[in-house]
Coordinates of N, CA, C and O in Angstrom, one line a residue:
X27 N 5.3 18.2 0.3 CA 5.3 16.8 0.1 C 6.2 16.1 1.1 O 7.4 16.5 1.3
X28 N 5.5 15.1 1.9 CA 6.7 14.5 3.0 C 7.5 13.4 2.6 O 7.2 12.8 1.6
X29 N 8.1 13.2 3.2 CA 9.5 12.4 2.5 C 8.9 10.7 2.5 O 8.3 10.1 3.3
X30 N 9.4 10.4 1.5 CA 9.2 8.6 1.0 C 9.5 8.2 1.9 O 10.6 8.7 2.3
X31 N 8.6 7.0 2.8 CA 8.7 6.0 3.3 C 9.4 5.1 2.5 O 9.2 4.8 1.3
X32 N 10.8 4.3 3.8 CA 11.7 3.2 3.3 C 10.8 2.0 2.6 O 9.6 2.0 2.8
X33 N 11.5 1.0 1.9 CA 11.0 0.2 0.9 C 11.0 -1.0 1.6 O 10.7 -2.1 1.2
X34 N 11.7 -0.7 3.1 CA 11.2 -1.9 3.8 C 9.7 -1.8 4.8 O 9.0 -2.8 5.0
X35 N 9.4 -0.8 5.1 CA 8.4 -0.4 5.3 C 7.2 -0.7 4.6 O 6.2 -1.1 5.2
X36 N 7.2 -0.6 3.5 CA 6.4 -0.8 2.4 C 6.1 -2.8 2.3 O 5.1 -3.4 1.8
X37 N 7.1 -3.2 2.8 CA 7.2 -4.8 2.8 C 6.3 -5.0 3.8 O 5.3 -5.8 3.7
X38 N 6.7 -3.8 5.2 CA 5.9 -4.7 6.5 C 4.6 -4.6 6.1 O 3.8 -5.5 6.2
X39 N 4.4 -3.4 5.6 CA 2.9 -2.8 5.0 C 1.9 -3.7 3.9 O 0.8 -3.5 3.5
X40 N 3.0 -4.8 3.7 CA 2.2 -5.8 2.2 C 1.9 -4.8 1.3 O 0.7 -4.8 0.7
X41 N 2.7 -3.9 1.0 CA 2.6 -3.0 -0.5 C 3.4 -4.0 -2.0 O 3.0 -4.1 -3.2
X42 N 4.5 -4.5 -1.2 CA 5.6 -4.9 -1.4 C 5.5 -6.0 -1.1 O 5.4 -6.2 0.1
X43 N 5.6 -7.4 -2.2 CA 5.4 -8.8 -1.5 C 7.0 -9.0 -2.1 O 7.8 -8.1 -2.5
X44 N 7.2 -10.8 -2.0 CA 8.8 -10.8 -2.0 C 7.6 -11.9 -2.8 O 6.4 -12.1 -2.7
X45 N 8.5 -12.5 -3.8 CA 7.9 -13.7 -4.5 C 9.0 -14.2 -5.1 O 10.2 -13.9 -4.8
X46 N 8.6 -15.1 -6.1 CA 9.7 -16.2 -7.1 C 9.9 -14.9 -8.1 O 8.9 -14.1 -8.1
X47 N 10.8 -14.7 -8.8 CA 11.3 -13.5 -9.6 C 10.6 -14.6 -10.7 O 10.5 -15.8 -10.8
X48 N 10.0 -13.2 -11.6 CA 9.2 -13.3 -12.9 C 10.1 -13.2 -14.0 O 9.9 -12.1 -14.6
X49 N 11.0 -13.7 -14.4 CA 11.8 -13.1 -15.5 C 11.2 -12.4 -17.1 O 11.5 -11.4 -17.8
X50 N 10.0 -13.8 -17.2 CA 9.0 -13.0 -18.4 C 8.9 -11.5 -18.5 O 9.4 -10.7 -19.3
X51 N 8.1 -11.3 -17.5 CA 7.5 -10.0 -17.2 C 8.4 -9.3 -17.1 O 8.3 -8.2 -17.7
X52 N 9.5 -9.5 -16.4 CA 10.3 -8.6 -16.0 C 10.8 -7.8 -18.0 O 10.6 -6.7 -18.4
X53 N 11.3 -8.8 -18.7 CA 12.1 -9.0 -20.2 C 11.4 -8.5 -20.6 O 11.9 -7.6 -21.2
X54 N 9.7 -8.5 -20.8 CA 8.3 -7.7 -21.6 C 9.0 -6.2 -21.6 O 9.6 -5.5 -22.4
X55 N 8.6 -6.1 -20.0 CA 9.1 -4.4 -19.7 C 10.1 -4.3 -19.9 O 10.1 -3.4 -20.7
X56 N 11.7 -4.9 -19.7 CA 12.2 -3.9 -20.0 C 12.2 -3.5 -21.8 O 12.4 -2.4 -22.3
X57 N 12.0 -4.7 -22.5 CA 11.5 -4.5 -23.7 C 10.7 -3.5 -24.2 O 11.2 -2.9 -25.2
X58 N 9.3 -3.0 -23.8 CA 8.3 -2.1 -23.3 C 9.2 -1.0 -23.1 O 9.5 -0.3 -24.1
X59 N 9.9 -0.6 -21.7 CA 10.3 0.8 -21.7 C 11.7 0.9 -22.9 O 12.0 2.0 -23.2
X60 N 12.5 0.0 -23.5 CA 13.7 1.0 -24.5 C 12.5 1.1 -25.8 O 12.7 2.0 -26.7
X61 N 11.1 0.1 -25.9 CA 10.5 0.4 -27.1 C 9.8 2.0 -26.9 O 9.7 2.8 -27.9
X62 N 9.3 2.3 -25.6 CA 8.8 3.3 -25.3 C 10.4 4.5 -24.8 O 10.2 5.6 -24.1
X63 N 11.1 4.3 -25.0 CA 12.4 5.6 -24.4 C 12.8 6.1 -26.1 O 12.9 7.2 -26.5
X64 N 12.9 5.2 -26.6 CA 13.4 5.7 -28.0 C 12.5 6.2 -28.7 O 12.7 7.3 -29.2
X65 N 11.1 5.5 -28.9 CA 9.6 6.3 -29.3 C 10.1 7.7 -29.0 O 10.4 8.5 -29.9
X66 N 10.1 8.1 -27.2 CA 10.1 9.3 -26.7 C 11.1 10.2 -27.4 O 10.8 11.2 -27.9
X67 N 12.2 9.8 -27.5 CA 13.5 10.6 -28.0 C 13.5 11.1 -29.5 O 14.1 12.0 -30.1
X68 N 12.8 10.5 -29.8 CA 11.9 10.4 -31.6 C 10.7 11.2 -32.0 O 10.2 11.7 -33.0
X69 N 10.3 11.2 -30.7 CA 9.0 12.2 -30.6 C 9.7 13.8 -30.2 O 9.2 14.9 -30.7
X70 N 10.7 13.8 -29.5 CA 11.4 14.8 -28.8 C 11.4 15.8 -30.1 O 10.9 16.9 -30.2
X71 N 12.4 14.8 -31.4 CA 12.8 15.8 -32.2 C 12.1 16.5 -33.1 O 12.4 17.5 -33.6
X72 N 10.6 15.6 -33.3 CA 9.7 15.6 -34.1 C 8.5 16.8 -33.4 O 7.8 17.6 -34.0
X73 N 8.4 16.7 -32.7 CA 7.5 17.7 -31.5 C 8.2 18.5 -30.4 O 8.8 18.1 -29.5
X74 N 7.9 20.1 -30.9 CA 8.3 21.3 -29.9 C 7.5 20.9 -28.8 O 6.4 20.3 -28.8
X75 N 8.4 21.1 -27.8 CA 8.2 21.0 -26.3 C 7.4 22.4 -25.7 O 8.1 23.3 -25.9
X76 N 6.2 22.8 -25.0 CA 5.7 23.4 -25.1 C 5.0 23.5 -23.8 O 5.1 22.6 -23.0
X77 N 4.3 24.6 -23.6 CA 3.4 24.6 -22.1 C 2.2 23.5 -22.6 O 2.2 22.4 -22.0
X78 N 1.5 23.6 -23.3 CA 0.7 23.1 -23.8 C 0.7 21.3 -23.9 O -0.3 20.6 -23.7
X79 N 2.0 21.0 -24.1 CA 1.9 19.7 -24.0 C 3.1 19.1 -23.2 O 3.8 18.2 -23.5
X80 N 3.2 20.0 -21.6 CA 4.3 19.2 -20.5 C 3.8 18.5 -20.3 O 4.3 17.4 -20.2
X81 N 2.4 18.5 -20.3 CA 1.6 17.1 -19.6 C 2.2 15.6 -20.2 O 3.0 14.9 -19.6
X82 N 1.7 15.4 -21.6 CA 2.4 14.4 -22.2 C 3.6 14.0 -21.9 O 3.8 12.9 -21.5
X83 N 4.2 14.7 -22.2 CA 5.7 14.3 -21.9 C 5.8 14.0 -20.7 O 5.8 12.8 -20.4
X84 N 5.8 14.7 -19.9 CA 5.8 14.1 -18.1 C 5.4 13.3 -18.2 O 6.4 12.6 -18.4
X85 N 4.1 12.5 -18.3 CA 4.0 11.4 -18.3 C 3.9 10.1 -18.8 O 3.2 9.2 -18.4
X86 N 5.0 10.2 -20.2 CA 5.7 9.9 -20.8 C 6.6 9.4 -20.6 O 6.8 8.2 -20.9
X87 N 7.7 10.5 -19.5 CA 9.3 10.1 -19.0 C 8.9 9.0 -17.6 O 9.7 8.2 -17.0
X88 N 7.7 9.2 -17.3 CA 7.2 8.9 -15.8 C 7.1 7.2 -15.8 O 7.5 6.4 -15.0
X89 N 6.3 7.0 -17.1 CA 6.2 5.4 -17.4 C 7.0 4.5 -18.2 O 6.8 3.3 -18.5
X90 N 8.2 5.5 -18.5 CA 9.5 4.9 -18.5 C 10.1 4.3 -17.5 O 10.6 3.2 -17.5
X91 N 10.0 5.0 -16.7 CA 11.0 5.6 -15.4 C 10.0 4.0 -14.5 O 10.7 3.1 -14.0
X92 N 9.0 4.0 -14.4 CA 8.5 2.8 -13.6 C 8.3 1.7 -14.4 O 8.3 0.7 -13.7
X93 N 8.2 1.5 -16.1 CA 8.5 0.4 -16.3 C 9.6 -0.4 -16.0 O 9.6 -1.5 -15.3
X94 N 10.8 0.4 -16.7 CA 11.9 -0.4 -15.7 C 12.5 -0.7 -14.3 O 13.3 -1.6 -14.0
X95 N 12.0 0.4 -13.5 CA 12.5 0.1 -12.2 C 11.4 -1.4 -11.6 O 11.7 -2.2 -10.7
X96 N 10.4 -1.3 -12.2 CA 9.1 -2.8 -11.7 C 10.1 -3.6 -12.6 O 10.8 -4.3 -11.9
X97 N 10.3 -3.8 -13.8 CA 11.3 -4.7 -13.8 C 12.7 -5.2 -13.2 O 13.3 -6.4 -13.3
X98 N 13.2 -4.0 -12.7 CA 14.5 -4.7 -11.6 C 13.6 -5.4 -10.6 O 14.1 -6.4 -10.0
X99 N 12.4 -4.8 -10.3 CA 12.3 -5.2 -9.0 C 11.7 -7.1 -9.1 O 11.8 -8.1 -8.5
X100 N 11.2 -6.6 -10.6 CA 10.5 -8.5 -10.4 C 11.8 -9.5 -10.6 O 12.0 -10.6 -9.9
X101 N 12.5 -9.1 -11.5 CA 13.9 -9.8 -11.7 C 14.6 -10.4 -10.2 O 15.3 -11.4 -10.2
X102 N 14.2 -9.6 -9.0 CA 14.7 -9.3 -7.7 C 13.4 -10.2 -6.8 O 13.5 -10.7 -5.7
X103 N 12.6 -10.2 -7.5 CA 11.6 -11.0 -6.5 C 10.6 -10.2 -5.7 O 9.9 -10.7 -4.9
X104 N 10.5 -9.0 -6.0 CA 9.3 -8.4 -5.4 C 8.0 -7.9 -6.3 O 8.2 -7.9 -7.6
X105 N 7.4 -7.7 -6.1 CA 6.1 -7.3 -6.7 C 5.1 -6.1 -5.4 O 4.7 -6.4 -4.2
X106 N 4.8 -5.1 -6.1 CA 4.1 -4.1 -5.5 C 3.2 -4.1 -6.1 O 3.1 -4.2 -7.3
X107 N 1.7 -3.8 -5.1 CA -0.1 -3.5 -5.4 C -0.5 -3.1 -4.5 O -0.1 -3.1 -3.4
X108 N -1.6 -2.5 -5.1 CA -2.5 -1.4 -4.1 C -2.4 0.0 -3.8 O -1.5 0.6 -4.3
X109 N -3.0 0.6 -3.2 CA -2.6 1.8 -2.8 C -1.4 2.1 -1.8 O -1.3 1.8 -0.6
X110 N -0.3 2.8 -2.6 CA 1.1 2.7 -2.0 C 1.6 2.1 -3.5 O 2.8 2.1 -3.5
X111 N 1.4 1.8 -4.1 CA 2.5 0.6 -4.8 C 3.2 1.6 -5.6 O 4.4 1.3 -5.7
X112 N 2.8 2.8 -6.4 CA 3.9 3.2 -7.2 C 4.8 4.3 -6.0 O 6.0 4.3 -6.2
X113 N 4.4 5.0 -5.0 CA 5.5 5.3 -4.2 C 6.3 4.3 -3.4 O 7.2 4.6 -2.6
X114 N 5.7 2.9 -3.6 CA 6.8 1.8 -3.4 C 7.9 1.3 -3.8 O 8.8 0.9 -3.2
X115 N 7.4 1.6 -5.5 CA 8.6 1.7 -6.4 C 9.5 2.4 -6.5 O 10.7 2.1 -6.7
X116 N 8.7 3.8 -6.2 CA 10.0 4.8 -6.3 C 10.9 4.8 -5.4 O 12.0 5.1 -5.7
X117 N 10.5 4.3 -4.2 CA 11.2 4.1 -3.1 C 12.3 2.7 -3.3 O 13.2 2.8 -2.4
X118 N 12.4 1.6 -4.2 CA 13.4 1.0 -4.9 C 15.0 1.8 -5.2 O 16.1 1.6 -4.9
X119 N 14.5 2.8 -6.0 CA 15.3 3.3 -5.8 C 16.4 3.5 -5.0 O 17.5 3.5 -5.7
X120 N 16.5 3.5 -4.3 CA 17.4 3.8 -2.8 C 17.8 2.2 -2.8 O 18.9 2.1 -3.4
X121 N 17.3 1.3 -2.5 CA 17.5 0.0 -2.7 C 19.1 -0.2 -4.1 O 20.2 -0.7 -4.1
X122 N 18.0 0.6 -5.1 CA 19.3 0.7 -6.3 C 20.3 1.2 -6.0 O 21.2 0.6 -6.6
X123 N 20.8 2.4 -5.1 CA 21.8 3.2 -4.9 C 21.5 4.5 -5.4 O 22.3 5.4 -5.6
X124 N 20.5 4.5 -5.6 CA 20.1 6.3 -6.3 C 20.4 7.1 -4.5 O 20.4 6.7 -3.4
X125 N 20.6 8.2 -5.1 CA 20.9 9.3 -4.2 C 19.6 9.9 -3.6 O 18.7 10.1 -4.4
X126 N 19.5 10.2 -2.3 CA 18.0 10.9 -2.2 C 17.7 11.8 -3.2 O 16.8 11.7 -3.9
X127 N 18.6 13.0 -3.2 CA 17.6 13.6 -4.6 C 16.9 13.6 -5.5 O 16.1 14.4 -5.9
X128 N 17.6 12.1 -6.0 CA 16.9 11.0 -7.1 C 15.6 10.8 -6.5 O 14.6 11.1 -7.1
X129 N 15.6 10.3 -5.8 CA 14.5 9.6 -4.9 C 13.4 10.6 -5.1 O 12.5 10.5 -5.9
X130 N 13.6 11.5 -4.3 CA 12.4 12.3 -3.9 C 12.5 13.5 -5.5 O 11.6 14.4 -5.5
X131 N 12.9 13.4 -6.1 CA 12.7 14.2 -7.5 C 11.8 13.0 -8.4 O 10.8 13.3 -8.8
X132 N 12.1 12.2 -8.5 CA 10.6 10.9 -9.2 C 9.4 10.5 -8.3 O 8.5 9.8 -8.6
X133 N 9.6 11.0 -7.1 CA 8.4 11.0 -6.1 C 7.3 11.9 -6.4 O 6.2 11.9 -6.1
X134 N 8.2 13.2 -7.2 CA 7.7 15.1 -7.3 C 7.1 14.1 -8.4 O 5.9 13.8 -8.1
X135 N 7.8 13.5 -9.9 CA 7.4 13.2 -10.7 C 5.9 12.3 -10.6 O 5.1 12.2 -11.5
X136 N 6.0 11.8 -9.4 CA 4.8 10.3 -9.5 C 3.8 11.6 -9.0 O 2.9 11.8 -9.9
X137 N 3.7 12.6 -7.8 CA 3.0 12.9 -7.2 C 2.5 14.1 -8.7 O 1.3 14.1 -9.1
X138 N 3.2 14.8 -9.1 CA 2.4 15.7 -10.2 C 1.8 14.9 -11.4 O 0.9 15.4 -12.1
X139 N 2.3 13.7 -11.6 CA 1.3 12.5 -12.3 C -0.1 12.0 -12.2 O -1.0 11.9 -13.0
X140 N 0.2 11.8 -10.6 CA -1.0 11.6 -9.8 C -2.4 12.8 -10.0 O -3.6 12.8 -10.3
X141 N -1.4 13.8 -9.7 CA -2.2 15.3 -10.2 C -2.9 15.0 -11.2 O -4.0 14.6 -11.3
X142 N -2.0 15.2 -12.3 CA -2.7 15.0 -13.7 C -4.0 14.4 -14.0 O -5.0 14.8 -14.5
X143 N -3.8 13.0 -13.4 CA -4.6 11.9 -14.0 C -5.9 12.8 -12.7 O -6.9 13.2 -13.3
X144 N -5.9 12.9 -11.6 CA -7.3 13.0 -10.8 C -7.7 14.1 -10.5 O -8.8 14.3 -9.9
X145 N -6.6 15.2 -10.9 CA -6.4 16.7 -10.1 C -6.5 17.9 -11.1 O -6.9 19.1 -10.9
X146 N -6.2 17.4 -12.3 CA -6.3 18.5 -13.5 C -4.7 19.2 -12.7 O -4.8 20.4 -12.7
X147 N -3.8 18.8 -12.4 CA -2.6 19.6 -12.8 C -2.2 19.8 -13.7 O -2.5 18.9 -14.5
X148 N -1.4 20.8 -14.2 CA -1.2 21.5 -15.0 C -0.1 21.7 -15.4 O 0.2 22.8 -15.2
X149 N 0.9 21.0 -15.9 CA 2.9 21.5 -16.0 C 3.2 22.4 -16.6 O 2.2 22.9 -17.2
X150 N 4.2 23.1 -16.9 CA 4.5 23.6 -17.9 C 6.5 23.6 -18.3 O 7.5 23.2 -17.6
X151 N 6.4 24.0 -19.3 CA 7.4 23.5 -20.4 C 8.7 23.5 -19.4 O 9.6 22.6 -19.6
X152 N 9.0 24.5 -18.5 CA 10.0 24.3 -17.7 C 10.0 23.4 -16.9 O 11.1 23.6 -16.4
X153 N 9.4 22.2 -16.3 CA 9.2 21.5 -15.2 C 9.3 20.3 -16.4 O 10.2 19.5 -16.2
X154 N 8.5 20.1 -17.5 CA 9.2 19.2 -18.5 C 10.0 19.2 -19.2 O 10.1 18.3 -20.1
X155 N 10.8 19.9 -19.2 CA 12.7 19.7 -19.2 C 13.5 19.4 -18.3 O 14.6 18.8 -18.6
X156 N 13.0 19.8 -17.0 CA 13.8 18.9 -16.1 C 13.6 17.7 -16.1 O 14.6 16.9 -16.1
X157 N 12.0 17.3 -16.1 CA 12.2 15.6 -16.4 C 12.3 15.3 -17.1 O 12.2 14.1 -16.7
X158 N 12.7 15.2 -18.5 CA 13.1 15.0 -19.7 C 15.0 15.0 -19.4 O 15.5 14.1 -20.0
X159 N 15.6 15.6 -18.9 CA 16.6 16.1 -18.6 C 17.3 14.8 -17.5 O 18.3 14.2 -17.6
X160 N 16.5 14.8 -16.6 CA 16.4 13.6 -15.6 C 16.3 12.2 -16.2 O 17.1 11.3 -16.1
X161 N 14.9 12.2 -17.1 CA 15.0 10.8 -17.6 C 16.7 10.4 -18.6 O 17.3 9.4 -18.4
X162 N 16.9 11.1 -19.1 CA 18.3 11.0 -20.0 C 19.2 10.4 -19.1 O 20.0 9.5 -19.4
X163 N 19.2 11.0 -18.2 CA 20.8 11.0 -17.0 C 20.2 9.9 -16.4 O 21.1 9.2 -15.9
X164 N 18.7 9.3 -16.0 CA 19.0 7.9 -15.1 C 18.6 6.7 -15.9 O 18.7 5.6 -15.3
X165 N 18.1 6.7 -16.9 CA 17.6 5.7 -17.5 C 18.4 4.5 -17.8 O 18.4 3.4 -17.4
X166 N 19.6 5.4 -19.0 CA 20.9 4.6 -19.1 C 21.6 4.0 -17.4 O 22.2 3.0 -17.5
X167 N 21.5 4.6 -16.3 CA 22.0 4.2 -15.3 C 20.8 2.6 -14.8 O 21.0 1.4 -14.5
X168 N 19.8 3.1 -14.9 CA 18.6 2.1 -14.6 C 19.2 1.2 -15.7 O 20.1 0.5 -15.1
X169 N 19.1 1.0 -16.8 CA 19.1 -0.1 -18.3 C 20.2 -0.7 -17.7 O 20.1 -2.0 -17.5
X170 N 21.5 -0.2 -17.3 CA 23.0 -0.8 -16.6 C 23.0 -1.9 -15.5 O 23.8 -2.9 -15.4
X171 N 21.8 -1.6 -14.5 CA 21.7 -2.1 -13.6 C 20.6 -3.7 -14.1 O 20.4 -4.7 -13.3
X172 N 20.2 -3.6 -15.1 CA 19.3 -4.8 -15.4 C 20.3 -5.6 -16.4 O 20.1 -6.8 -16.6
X173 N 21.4 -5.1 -16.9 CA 22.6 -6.0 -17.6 C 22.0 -6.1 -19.1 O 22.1 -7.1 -19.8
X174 N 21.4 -5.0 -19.4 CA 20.7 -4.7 -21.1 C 21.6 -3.5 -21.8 O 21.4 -3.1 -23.0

């Protein structure tokens, strides 16, 4: 997998428009992802984690993980579409102060998603603990950074 293109890049590219900040939308989502983070944490206890069902879960933590970061970003005035737009988002990140590791570990996430949905990939239960593991440790950092 080659490394995320900068999130300015993504601007010159019109992936990434700059606009009037949406606060609505932004407030929906982040409403949307703590209604969908705690669902997940609720489902966690209620449902063994399994080869059978990493899929779910992965992407699960995955539409957490970009609800809220598309809400910092509308809060902030940008909006992403098209092809490119969710490795645009992830690429915010960095923008936020995440560390590359960060970066390119929710890129692994977007890109084995991507799998999923068109590719028939396949996770299994060890690869959905790390993201489950991951979502725990940046979400509360993500929720900090929107002042919720």
């Amino acid at each position: 997998m080659k490394a995320i293109k900068s999130f300015e890049d993504f601007i010159k590219e019109g992936i990434i428009k700059k606009q009037s900040p949406d606060k609505s939308r932004a407030e929906f989502l982040i409403k949307e992802a703590e209604r969908s983070y705690l669902s997940f944490l609720d489902l966690l206890k209620k449902i063994e984690l399994k080869d059978n069902n990493a899929n779910d879960f992965v992407k699960s933590c995955y539409d957490i993980l970009m609800e809220i970061i598309r809400a910092k970003m509308l809060l902030e005035g940008y909006n992403s579409s098209g092809y490119g737009a969710h490795e645009a988002e992830v690429s915010y990140l960095r923008i936020l102060g995440f560390n590359e590791k960060d970066v390119q570990f929710v890129d692994q996430i977007r890109f084995f998603r991507n799998g999923m949905l068109y590719y028939g990939t396949i996770l299994d239960k060890e690869y959905a603990e790390r993201v489950i593991d991951f979502l725990k440790r940046i979400y509360p950092k993500l929720k900090e950074m929107l002042g919720n």
